[in-house]
GROMACS .gro file of C-alpha atoms in nm:
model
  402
    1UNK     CA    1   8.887   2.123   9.172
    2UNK     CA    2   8.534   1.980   9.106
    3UNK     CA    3   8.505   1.784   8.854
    4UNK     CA    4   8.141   1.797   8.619
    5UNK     CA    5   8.100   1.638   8.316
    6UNK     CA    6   7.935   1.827   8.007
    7UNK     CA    7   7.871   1.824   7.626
    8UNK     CA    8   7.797   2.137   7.384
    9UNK     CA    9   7.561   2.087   7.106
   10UNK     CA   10   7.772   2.165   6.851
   11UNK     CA   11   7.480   2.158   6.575
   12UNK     CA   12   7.273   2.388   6.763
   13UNK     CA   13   7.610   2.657   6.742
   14UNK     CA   14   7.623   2.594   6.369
   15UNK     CA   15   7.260   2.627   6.295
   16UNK     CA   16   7.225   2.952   6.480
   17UNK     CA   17   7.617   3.073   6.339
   18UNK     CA   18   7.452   3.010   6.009
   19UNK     CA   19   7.123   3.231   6.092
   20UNK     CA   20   7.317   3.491   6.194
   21UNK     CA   21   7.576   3.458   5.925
   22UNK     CA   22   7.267   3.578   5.712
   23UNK     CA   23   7.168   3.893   5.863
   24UNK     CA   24   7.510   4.084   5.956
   25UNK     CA   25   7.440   4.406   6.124
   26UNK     CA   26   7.620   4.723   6.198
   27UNK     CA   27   7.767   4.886   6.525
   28UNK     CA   28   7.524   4.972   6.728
   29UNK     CA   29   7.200   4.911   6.467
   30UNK     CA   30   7.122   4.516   6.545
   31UNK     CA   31   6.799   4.473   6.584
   32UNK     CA   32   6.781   4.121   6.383
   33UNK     CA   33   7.102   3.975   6.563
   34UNK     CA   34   6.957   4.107   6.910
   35UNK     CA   35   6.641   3.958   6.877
   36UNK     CA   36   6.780   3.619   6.773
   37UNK     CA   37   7.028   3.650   7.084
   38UNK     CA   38   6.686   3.723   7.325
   39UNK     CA   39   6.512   3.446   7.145
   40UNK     CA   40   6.761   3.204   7.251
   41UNK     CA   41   6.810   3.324   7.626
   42UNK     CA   42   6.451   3.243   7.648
   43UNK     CA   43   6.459   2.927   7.547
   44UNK     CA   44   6.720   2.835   7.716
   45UNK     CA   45   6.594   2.954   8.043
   46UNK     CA   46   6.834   3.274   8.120
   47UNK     CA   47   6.698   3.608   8.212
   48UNK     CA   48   6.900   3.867   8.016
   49UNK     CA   49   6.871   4.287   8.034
   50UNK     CA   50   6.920   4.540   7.768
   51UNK     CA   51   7.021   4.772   8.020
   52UNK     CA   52   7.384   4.832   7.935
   53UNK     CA   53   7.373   5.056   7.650
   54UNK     CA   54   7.202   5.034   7.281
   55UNK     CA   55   7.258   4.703   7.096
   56UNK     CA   56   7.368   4.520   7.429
   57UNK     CA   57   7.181   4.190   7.573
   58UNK     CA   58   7.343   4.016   7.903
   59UNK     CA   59   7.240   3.731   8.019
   60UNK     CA   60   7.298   3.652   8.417
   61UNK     CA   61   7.263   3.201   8.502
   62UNK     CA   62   7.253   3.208   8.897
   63UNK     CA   63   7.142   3.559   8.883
   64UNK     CA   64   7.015   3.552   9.286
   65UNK     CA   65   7.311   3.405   9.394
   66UNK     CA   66   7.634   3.566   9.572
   67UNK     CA   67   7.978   3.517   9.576
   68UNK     CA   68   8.236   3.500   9.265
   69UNK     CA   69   8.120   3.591   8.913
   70UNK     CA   70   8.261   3.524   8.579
   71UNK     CA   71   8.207   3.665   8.269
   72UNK     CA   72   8.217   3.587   7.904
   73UNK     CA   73   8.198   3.813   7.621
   74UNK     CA   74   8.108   3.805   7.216
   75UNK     CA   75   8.047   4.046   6.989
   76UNK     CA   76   7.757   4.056   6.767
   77UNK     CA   77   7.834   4.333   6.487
   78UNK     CA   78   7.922   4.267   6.130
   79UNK     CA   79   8.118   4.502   5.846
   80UNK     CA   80   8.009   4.708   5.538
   81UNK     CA   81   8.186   4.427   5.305
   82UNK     CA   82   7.973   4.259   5.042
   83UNK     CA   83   8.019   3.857   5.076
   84UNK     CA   84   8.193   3.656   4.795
   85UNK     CA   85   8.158   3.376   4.894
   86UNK     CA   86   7.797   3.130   4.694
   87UNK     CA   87   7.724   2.975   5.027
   88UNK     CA   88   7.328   2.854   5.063
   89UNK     CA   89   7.362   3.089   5.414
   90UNK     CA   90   7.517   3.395   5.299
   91UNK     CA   91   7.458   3.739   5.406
   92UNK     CA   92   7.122   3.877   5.287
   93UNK     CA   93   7.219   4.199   5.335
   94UNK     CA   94   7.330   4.421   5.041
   95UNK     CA   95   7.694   4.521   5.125
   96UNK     CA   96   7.728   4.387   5.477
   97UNK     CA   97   7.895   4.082   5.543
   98UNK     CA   98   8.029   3.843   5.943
   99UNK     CA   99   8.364   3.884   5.782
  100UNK     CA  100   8.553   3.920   6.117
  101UNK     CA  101   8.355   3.591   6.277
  102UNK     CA  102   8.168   3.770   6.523
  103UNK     CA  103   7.862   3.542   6.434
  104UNK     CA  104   8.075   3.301   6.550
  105UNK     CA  105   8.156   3.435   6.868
  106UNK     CA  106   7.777   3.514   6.923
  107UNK     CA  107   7.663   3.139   6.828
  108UNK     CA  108   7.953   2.978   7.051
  109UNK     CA  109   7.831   3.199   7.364
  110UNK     CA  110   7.481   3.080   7.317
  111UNK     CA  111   7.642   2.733   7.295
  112UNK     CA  112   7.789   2.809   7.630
  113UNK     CA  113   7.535   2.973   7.816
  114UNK     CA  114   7.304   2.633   7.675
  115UNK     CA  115   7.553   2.402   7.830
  116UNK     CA  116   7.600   2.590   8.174
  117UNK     CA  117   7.257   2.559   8.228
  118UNK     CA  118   7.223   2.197   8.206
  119UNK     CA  119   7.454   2.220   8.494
  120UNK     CA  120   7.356   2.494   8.678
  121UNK     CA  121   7.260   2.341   9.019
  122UNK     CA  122   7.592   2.226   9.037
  123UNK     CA  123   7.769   2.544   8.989
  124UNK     CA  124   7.956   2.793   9.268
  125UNK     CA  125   7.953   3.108   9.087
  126UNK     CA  126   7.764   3.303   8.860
  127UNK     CA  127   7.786   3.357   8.511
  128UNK     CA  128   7.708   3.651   8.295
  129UNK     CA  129   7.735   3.645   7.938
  130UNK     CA  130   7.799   3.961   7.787
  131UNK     CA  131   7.643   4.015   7.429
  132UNK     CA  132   7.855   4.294   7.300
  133UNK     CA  133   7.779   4.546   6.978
  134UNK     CA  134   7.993   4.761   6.810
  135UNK     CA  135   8.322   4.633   6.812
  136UNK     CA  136   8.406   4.717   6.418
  137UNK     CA  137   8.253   5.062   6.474
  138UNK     CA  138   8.408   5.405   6.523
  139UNK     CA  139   8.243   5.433   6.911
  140UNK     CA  140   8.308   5.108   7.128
  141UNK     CA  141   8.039   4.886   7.240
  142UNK     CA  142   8.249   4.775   7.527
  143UNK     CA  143   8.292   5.130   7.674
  144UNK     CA  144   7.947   5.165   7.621
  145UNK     CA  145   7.848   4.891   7.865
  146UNK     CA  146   8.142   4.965   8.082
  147UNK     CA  147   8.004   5.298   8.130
  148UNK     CA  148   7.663   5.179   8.240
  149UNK     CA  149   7.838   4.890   8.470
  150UNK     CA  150   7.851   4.612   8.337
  151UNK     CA  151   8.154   4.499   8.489
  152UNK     CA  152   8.083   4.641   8.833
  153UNK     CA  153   7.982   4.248   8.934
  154UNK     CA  154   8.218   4.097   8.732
  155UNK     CA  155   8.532   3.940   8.878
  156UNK     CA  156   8.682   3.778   8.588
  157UNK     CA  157   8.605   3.791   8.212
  158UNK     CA  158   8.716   3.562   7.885
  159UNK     CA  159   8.661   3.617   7.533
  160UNK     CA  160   8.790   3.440   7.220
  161UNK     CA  161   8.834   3.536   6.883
  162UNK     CA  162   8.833   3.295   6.555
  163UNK     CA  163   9.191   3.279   6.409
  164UNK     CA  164   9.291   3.186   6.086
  165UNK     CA  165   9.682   3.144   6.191
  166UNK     CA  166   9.573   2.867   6.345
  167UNK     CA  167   9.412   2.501   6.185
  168UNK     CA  168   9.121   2.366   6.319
  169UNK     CA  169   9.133   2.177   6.670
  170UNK     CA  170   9.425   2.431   6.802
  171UNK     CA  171   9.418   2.775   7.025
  172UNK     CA  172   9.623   3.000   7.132
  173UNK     CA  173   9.686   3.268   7.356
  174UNK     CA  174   9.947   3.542   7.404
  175UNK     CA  175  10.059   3.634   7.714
  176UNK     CA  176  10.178   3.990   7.750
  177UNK     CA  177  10.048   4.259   7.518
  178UNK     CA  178   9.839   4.071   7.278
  179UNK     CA  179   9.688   4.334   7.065
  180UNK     CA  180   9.754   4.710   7.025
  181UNK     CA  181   9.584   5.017   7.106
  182UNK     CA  182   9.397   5.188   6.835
  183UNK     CA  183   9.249   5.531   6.740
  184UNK     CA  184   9.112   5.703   6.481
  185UNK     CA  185   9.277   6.011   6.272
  186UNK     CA  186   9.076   6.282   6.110
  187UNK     CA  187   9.257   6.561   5.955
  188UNK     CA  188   9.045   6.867   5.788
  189UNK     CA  189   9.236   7.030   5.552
  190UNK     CA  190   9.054   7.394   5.472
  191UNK     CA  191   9.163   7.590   5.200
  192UNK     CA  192   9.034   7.796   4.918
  193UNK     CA  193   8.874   7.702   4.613
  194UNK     CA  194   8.989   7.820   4.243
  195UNK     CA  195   9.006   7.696   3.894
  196UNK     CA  196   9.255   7.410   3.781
  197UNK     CA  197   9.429   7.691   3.501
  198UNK     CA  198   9.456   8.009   3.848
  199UNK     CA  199   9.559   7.769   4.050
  200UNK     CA  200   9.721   8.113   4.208
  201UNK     CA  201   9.402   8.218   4.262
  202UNK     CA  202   9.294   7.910   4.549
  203UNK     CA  203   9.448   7.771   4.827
  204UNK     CA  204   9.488   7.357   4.739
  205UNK     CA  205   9.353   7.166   4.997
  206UNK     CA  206   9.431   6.849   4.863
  207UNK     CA  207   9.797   6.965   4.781
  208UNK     CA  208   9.791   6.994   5.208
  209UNK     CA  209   9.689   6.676   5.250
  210UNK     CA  210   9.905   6.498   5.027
  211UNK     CA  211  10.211   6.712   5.160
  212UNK     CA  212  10.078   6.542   5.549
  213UNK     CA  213  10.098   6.229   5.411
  214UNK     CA  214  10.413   6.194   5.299
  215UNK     CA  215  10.621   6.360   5.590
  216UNK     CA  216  10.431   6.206   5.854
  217UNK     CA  217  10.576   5.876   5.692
  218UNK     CA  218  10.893   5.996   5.725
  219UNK     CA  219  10.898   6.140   6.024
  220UNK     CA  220  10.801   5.871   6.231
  221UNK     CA  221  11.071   5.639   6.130
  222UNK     CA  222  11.332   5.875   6.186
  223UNK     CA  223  11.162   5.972   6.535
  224UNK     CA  224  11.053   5.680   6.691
  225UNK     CA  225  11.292   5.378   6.794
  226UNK     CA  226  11.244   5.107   6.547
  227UNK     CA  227  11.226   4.846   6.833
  228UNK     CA  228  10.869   5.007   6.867
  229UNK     CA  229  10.604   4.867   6.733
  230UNK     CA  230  10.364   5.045   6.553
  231UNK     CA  231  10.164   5.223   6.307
  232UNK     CA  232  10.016   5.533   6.141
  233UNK     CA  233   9.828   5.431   5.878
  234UNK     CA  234   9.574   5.655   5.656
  235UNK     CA  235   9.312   5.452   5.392
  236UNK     CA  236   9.112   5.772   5.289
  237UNK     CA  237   9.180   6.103   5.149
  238UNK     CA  238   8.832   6.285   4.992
  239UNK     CA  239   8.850   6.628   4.857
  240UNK     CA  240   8.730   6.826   4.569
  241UNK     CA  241   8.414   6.786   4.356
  242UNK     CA  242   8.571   6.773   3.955
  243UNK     CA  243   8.879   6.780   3.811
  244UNK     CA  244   8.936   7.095   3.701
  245UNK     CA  245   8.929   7.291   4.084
  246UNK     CA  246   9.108   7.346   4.292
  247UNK     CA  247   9.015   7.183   4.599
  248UNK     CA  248   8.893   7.392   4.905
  249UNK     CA  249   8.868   7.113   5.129
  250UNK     CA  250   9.026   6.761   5.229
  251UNK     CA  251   9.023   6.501   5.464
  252UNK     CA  252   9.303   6.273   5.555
  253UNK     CA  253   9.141   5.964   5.791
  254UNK     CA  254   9.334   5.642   5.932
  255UNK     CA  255   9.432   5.537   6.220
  256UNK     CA  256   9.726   5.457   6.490
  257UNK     CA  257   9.828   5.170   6.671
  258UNK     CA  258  10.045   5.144   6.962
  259UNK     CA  259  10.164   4.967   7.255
  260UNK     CA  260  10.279   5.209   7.475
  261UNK     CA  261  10.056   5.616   7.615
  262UNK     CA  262  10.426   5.761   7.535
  263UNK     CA  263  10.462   5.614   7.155
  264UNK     CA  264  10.086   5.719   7.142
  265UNK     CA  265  10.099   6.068   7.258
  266UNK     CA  266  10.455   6.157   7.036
  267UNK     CA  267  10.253   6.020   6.710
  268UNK     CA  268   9.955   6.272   6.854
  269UNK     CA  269  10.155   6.596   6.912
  270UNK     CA  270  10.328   6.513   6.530
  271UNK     CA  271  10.048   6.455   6.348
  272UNK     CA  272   9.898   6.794   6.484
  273UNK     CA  273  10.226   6.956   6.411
  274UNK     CA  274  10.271   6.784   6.061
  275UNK     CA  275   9.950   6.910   5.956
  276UNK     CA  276   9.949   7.271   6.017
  277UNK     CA  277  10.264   7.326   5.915
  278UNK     CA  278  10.171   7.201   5.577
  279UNK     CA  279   9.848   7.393   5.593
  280UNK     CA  280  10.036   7.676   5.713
  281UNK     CA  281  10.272   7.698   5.435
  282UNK     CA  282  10.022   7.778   5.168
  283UNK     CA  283   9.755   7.970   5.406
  284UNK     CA  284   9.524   7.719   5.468
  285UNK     CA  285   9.435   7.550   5.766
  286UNK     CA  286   9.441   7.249   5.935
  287UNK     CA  287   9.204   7.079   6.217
  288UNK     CA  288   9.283   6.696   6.374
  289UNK     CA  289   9.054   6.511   6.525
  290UNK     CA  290   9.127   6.157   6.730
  291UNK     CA  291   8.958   5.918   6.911
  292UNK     CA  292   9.089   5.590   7.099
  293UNK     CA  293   8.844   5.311   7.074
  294UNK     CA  294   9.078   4.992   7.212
  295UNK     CA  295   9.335   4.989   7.484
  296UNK     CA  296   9.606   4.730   7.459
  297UNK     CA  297   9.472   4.378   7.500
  298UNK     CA  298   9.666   4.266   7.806
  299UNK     CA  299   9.693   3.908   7.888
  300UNK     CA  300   9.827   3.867   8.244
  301UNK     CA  301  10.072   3.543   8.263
  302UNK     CA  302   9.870   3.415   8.559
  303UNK     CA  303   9.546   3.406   8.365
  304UNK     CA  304   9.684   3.227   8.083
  305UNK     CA  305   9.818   2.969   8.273
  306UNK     CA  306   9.470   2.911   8.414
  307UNK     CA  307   9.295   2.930   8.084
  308UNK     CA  308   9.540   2.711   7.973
  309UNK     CA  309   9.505   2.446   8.239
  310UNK     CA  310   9.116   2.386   8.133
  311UNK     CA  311   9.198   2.401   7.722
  312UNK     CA  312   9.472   2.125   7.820
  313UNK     CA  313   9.129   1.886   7.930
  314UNK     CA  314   8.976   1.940   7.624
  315UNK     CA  315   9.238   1.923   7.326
  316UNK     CA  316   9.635   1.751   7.278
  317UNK     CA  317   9.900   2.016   7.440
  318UNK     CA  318  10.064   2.019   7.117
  319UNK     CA  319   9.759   2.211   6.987
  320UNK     CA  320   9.784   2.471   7.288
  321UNK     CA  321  10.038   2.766   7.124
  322UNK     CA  322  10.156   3.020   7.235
  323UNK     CA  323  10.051   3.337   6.937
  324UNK     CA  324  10.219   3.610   6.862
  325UNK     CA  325  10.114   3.954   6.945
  326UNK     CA  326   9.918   4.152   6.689
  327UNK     CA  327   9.897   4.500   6.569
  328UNK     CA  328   9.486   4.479   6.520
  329UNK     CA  329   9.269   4.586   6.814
  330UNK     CA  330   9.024   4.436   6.948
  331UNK     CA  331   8.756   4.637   7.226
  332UNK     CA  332   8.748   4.356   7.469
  333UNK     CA  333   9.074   4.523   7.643
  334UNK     CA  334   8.824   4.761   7.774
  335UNK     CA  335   8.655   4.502   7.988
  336UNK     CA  336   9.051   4.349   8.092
  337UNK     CA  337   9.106   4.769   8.249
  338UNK     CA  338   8.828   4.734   8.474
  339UNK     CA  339   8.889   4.338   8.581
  340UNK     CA  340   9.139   4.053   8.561
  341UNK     CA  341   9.066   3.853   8.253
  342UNK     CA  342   9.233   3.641   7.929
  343UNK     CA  343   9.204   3.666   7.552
  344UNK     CA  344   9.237   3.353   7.376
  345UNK     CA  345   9.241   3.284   6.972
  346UNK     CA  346   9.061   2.969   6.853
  347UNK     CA  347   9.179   2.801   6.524
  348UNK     CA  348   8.983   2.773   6.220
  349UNK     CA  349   9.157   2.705   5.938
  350UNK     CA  350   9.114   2.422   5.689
  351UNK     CA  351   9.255   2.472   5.358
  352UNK     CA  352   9.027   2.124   5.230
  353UNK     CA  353   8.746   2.351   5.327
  354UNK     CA  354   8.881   2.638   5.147
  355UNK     CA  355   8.874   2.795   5.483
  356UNK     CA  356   9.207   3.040   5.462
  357UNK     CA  357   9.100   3.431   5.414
  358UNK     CA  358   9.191   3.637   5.631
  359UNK     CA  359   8.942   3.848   5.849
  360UNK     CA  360   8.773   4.135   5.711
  361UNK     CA  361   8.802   3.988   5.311
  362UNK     CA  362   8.440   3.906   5.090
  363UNK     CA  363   8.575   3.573   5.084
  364UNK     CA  364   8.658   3.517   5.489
  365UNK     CA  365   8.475   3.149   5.589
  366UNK     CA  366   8.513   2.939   5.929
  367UNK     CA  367   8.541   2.606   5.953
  368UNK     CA  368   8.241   2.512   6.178
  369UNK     CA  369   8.418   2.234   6.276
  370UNK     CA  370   8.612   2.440   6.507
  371UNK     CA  371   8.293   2.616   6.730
  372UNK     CA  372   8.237   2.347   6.968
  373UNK     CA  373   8.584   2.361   7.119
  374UNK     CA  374   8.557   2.726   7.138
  375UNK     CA  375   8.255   2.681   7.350
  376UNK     CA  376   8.348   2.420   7.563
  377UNK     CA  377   8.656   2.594   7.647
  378UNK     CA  378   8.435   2.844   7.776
  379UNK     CA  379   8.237   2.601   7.995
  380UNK     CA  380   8.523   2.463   8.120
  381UNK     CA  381   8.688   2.720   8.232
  382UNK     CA  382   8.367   2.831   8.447
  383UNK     CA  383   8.376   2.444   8.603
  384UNK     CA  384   8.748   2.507   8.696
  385UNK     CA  385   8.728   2.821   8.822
  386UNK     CA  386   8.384   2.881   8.980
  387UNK     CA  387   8.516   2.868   9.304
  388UNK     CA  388   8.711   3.213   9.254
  389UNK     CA  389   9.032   3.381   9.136
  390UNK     CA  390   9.256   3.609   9.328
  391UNK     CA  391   9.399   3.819   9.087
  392UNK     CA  392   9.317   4.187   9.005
  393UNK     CA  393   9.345   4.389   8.633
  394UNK     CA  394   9.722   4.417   8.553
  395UNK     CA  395   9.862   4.748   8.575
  396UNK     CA  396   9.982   4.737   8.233
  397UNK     CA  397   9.632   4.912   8.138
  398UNK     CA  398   9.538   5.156   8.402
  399UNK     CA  399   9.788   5.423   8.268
  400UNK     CA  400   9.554   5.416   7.936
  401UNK     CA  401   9.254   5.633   7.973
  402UNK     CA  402   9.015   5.558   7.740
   0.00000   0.00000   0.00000
């Protein structure tokens, strides 16, 4: 195993962190975060293309050269949350806030891709770094680039994700099924509309929905072994325009996450059932709509053990855990189905630093303390590997179609 010595500038990944931090960006739409991505590539000295779908920049170090290729991904995109917290770099964006860290991930990739190119005569392999949007949206940025090949030259590919389980200094990693799969639920309830005193005059949409909602809760639990884990969950239920009509139309819209195509495909055929039957009853009508955006994340045990091997040179084995698995979803499974690969969590939680919310909360903060280990993990897993890995994408995922 060669051996190369390296350091990441961990004040260049917390100024840019912080630049991003201000302008969070939706999905696809990043125009602000792209540009600062491209603006860094150049000065570090890597060409990059926008060829793998809109909002997508990946950079290639070694680009001419042959032979094994890793990859490392981050995504870029931000949510619709409006920020809490008085910081002198918060988001200056009305309503949109990093509160999932993925300004992190960006900054600690262009702390990578910095470092590897200090070193670059020296290295075996190339490296791609893989600039991801859309990973909060409904349509996956992942599949997106998938679709236009961005993994055809990849052999193996590592992401992180912040983790607020986890204090500052320590990752993780779960081997196994990491994450679950996830979809989205849309359920069109059509009815007919009729003032709130005839109400024998309308068909209640809204009295469809509600009816859906409650049996598909029950349902499941009495149909599904309890040993399985998973969820049907619905956060939104629009219908009607006033209170006093009857509602002609509703919506029911969540989402389900398994672990498994068969726990997926009962909670499917259901859900379908469920809701016509309720639409049925009163002469209505129901439509459902679904859409899987994340496989399982798979970690293969093999993989682990080599990403753990080059975390164990940078931080105390006592602050190398093993996670548990989560019910979230995460896109980067997408690039694990078309290559062998490893998802790793990186802690950064400091409760001096008020640094405890959870992900996706107005008042979610990172302790940048924590960035520079996430990077270097990333360059030192490229050192100890460039010479190649023999391992191909676990089975586990290719009976998912996505």
């Amino acid at each position: 195993m060669t051996h190369l010595p390296f350091a990441v500038d961990q004040d260049y990944i917390v100024a840019i962190r912080r630049e991003l931090h201000q302008v969070p960006e939706l999905a696809f739409d990043l125009p602000r975060t792209t540009a600062i991505v491209k603006r860094e590539l150049d000065r570090i000295g890597i060409p990059y293309s926008e060829a793998y779908g809109k909002g997508s920049v990946v950079g290639t170090l070694n680009e001419s050269g042959s032979g094994f290729t890793i990859g490392i991904r981050a995504d870029m995109d931000a949510l619709p949350v409006l920020e809490a917290n008085d910081l002198p770099y918060k988001s200056t964006i009305e309503g949109q806030m990093h509160a999932c860290g993925h300004d992190a991930h960006t900054a600690m990739l262009l702390g990578a891709a910095k470092a590897l190119v200090a070193m670059k005569d020296q290295l075996k392999c190339r490296v791609k770094f893989l600039f991801q949007p859309s990973e909060e949206g409904r349509e996956s940025g992942a599949l997106q680039m998938v679709k236009h090949g961005v993994m055809d030259d990849v052999d193996f590919i590592i992401g992180q994700h912040v983790y607020s389980e986890l204090p500052t200094g320590h990752v993780g990693v779960c081997p196994g099924m990491s994450q679950a799969a996830s979809r989205t639920v849309q359920i069109k309830f059509s009815g007919k509309a009729a003032h709130a005193a005839q109400p024998h005059n309308g068909i209640d949409a809204l009295a469809m929905a509600v009816r859906t909602y409650t049996s598909v809760q029950l349902v499941l639990t009495r149909e599904l072994n309890p040993l399985e884990q998973y969820l049907c969950s619905f956060g939104k239920l629009p219908a009607g325009t006033t209170q006093n009509v009857i509602p002609a139309q509703a919506e029911l819209l969540g989402t389900v996450r398994t672990y498994s195509p068969e726990v997926d495909g009962h909670i499917l055929r259901r859900l379908e059932q469920i809701a016509r039957q309720a639409a049925g009853e009163t002469g209505g009508q129901a439509e459902v709509t679904t859409h899987l955006k994340c496989l399982p994340v798979y970690n293969d045990q093999e993989a682990c053990n080599l990403w753990r091997m080059s975390a164990a040179k940078l931080v105390d084995p006592d602050h190398i855990r093993d996670v548990p698995k989560q019910i979230s979803s995460v896109d980067f499974s997408i690039f694990l189905k078309e290559k062998p690969g490893v998802f790793f969590r990186l802690g950064i939680r400091n409760e001096a630093k008020n640094c405890t919310a959870k992900p996706h909360n107005s008042t979610f903060m990172i302790d940048e303390d924590a960035l520079g280990l996430g990077s270097s993990i990333f360059v030192q897993f490229v050192v100890d590997h460039m010479h190649g890995i023999q391992m191909a994408a676990h089975d586990a995922l290719r009976i998912w179609s996505v």
